[in-house]
CSV table of C-alpha atoms in Angstrom, one decimal:
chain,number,residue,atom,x,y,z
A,25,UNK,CA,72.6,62.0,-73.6
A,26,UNK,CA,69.6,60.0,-75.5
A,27,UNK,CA,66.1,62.3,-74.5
A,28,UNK,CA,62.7,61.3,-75.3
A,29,UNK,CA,60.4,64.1,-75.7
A,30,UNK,CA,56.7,64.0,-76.0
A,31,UNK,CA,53.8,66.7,-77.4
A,32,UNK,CA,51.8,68.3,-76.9
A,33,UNK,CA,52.4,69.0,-73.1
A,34,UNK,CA,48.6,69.1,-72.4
A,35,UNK,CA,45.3,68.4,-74.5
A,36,UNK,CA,42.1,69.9,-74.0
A,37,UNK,CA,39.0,68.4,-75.5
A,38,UNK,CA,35.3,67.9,-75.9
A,39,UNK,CA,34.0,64.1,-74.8
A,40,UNK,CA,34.1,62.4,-77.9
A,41,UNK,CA,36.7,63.9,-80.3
A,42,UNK,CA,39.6,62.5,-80.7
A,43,UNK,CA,43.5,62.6,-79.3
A,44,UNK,CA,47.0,62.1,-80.2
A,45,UNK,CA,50.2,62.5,-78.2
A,46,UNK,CA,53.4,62.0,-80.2
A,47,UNK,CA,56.9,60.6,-78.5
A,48,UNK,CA,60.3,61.1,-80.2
A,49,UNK,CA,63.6,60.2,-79.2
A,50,UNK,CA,66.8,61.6,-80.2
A,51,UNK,CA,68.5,57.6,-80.6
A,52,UNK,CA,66.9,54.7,-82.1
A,53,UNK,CA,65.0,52.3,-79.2
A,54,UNK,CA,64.9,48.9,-79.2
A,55,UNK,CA,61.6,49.4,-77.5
A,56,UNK,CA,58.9,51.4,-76.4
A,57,UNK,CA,56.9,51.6,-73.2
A,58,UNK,CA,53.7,53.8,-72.5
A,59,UNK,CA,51.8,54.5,-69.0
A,60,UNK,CA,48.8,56.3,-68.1
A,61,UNK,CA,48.5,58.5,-64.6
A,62,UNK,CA,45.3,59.3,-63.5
A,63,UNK,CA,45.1,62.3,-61.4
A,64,UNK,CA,46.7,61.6,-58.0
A,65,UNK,CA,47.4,58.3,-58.9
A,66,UNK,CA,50.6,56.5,-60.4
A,67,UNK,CA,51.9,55.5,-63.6
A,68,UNK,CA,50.5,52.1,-64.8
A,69,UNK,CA,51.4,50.3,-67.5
A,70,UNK,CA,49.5,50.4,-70.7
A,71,UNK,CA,51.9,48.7,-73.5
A,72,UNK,CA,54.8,47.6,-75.1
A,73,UNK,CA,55.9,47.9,-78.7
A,74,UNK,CA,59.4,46.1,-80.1
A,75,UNK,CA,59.1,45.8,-83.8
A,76,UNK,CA,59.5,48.6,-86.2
A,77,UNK,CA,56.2,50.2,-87.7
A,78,UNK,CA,54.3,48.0,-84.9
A,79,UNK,CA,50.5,48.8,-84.4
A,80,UNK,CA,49.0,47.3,-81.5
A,81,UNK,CA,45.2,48.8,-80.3
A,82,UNK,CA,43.7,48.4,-77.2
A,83,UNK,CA,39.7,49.2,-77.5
A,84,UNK,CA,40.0,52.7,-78.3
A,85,UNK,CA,43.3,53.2,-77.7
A,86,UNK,CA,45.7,52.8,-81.0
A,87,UNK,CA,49.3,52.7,-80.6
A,88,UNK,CA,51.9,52.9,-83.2
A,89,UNK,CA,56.0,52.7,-83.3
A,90,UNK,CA,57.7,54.5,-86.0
A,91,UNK,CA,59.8,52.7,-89.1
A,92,UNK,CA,63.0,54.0,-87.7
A,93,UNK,CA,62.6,53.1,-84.3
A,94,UNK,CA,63.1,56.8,-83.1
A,95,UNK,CA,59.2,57.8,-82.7
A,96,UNK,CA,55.9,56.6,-81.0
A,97,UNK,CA,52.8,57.8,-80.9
A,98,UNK,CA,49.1,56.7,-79.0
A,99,UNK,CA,46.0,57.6,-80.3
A,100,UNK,CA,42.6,57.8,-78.7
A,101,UNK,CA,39.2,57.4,-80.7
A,102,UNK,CA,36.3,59.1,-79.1
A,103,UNK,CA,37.6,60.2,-76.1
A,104,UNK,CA,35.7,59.7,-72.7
A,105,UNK,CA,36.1,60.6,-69.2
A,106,UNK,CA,37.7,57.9,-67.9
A,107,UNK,CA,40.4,59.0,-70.5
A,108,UNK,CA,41.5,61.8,-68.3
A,109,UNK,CA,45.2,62.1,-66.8
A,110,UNK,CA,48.8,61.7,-67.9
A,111,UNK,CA,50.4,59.5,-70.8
A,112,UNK,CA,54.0,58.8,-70.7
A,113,UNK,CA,56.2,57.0,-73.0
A,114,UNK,CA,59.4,55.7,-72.1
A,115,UNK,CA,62.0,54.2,-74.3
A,116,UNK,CA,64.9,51.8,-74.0
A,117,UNK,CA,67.9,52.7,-76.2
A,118,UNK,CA,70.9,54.8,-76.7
A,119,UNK,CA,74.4,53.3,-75.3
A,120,UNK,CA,73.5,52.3,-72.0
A,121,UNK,CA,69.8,50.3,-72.8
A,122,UNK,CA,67.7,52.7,-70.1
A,123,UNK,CA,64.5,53.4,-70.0
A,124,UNK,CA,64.4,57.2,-70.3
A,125,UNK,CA,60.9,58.2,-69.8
A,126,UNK,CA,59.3,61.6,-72.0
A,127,UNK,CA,57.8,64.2,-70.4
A,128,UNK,CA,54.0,63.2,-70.8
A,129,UNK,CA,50.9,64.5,-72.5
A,130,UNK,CA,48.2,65.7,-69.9
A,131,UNK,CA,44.7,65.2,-71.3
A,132,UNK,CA,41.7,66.8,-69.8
A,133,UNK,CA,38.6,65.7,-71.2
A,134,UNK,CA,35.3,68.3,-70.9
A,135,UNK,CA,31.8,66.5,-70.8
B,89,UNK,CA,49.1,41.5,-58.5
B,90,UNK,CA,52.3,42.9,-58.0
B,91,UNK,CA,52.4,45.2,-55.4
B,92,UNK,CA,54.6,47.9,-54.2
B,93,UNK,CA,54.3,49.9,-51.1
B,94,UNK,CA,55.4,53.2,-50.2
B,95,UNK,CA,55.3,54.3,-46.4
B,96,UNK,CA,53.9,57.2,-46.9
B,97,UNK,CA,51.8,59.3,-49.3
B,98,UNK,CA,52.5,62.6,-48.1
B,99,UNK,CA,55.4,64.4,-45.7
B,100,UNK,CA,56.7,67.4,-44.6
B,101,UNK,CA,59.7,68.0,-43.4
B,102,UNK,CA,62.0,70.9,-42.5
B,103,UNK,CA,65.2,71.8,-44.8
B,104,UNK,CA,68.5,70.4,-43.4
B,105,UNK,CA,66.7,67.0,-41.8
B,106,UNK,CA,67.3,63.4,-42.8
B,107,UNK,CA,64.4,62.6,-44.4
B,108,UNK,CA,63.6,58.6,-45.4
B,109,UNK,CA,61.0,56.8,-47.9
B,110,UNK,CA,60.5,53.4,-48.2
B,111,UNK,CA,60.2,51.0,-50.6
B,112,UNK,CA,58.6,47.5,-50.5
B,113,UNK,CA,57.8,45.0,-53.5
B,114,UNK,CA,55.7,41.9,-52.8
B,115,UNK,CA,57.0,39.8,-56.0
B,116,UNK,CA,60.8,38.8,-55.7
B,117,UNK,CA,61.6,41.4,-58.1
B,118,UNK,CA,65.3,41.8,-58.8
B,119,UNK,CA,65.3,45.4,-60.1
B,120,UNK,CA,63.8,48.4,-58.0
B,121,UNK,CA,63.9,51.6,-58.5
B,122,UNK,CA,63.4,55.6,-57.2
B,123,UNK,CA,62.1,58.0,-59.6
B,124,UNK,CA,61.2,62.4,-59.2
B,125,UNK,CA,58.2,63.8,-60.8
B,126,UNK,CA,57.9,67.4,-61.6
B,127,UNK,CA,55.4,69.6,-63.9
B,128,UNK,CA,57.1,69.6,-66.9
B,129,UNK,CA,59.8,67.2,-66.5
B,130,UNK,CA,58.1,63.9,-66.5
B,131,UNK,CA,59.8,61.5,-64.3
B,132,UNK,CA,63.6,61.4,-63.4
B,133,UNK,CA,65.6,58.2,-62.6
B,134,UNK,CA,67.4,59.3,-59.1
B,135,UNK,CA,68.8,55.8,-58.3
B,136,UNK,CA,68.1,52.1,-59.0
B,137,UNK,CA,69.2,48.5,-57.9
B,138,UNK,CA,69.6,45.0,-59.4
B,139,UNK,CA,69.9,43.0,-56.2
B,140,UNK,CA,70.7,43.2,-52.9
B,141,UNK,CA,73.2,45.9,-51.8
B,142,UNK,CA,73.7,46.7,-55.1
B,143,UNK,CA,73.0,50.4,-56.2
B,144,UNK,CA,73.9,52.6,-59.2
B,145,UNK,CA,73.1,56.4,-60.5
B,146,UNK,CA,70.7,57.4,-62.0
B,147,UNK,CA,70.4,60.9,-64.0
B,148,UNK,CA,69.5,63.2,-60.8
B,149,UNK,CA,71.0,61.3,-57.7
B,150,UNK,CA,72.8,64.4,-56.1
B,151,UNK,CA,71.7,65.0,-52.2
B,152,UNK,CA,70.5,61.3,-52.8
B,153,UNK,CA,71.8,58.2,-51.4
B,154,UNK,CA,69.7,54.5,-51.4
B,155,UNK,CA,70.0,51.7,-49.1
B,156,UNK,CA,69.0,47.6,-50.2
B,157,UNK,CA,69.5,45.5,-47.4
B,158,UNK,CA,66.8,43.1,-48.6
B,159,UNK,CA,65.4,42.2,-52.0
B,160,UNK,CA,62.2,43.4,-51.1
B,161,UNK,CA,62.8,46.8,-50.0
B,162,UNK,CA,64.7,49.7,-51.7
B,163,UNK,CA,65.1,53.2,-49.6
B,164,UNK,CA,65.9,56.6,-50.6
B,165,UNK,CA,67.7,59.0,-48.5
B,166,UNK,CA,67.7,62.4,-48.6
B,167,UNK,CA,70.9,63.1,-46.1
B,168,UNK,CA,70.2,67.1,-46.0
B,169,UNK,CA,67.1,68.1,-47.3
B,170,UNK,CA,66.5,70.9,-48.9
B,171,UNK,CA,63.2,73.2,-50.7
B,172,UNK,CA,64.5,72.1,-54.1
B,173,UNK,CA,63.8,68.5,-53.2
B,174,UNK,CA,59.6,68.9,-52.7
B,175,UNK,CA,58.5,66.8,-55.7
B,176,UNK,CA,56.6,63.4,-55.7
B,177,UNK,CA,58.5,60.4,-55.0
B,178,UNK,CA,57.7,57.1,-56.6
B,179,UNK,CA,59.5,53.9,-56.2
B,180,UNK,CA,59.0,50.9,-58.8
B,181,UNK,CA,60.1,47.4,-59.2
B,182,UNK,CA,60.2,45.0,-61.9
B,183,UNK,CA,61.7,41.7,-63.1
B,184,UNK,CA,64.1,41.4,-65.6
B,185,UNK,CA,63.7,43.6,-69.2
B,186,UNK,CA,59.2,43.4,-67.8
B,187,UNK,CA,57.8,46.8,-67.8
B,188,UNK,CA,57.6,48.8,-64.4
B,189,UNK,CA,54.8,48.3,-61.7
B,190,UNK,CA,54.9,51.8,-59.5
B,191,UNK,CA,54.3,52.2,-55.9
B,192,UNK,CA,51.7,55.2,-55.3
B,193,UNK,CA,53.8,57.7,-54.4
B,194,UNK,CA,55.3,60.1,-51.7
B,195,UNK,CA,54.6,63.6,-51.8
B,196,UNK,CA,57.5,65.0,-49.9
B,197,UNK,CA,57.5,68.9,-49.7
B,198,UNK,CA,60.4,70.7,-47.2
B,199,UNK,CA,59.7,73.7,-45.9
């Protein structure tokens, strides 16, 4: 069945540098979802990307969907804090149009 | 703001009861959802609806069953449970294709 895997599985870094957490999917999507989880809180939605090679940003959050449809990926410039927790894509594709969601990056920033 | 509620943000319960969690969205949404998070697995679709007394599978809906009486409230059922079922619950709802707002989540562990 369609899967949607994400890496890496967790992220360690100093306040400030920069992070990138990559989402693939074994069938093309028609589109892409991602969430953020803070720590003991719930997924809450951050975007949605439809087009093929779409960028869309979000302050320092940059997030791109791949030419073929198959890939995603969310970048975050300067990394604070309040960046800390859980980002989860999800994708809608594959023969039955669900949302399969990937496994999620956890980032853990340092001060 | 869309909101959904969850009863109850933690439980414990022994192995072999009848264990419920409730669901309840504020907005008149059509589709709702129940979802398992574990380390490493990201979230797992157990069982959704589109309307009232309507349910299907999802990927993981063994020892699972779901109840929709009313549009606003979606429950999950865990007939027998069982140690392999301590996870965290979360229930979401949304309209239409619209991404997913989440309830906050039950931590369910069975002893």
């Amino acid at each position: 069945g369609q899967q949607v895997m994400q890496i890496p599985q967790y992220q360690h870094v100093q306040e400030g540098e920069d992070f990138t957490t990559y989402c693939n999917s074994s069938t093309t999507l028609s589109n892409i979802q991602w969430y953020k989880q803070r720590p003991g809180g719930h997924p809450v939605f951050l975007i949605q990307l439809v087009k093929s090679g779409e960028v869309k940003k979000q302050k320092r959050l940059t997030f791109q969907f791949g030419e073929a449809k198959k890939n995603s990926s969310l970048h975050i410039t300067a990394t604070q804090t309040t960046d800390v927790g859980t980002y989860f894509c999800a994708g809608r594709g594959g023969a039955t149009n669900k949302l399969i969601f990937g496994t999620g990056t956890l980032l853990a920033v340092q001060p | 703001d869309v909101k959904v509620t969850q009863s109850s943000r933690y439980l414990v319960k022994r192995t072999g009861e009848k264990v419920f969690l409730e669901c309840v969205q504020d907005m008149d949404h059509e589709n709702m959802f129940w979802y398992r998070q574990d380390p490493g697995l990201g979230l797992r679709l157990i069982y959704f609806s589109y309307d009232v007394k309507m349910k299907e599978k999802g990927d993981i809906p063994e020892g699972y069953s779901v109840s929709r009486e009313k549009k606003e409230r979606f429950s999950l059922i865990l007939e027998s449970a069982s140690t392999n079922q301590t996870s965290m619950y979360l229930c979401a709802s949304r309209p239409g294709p619209a991404p997913y707002t989440f309830g906050s989540g039950t931590r369910l562990t069975v002893v």
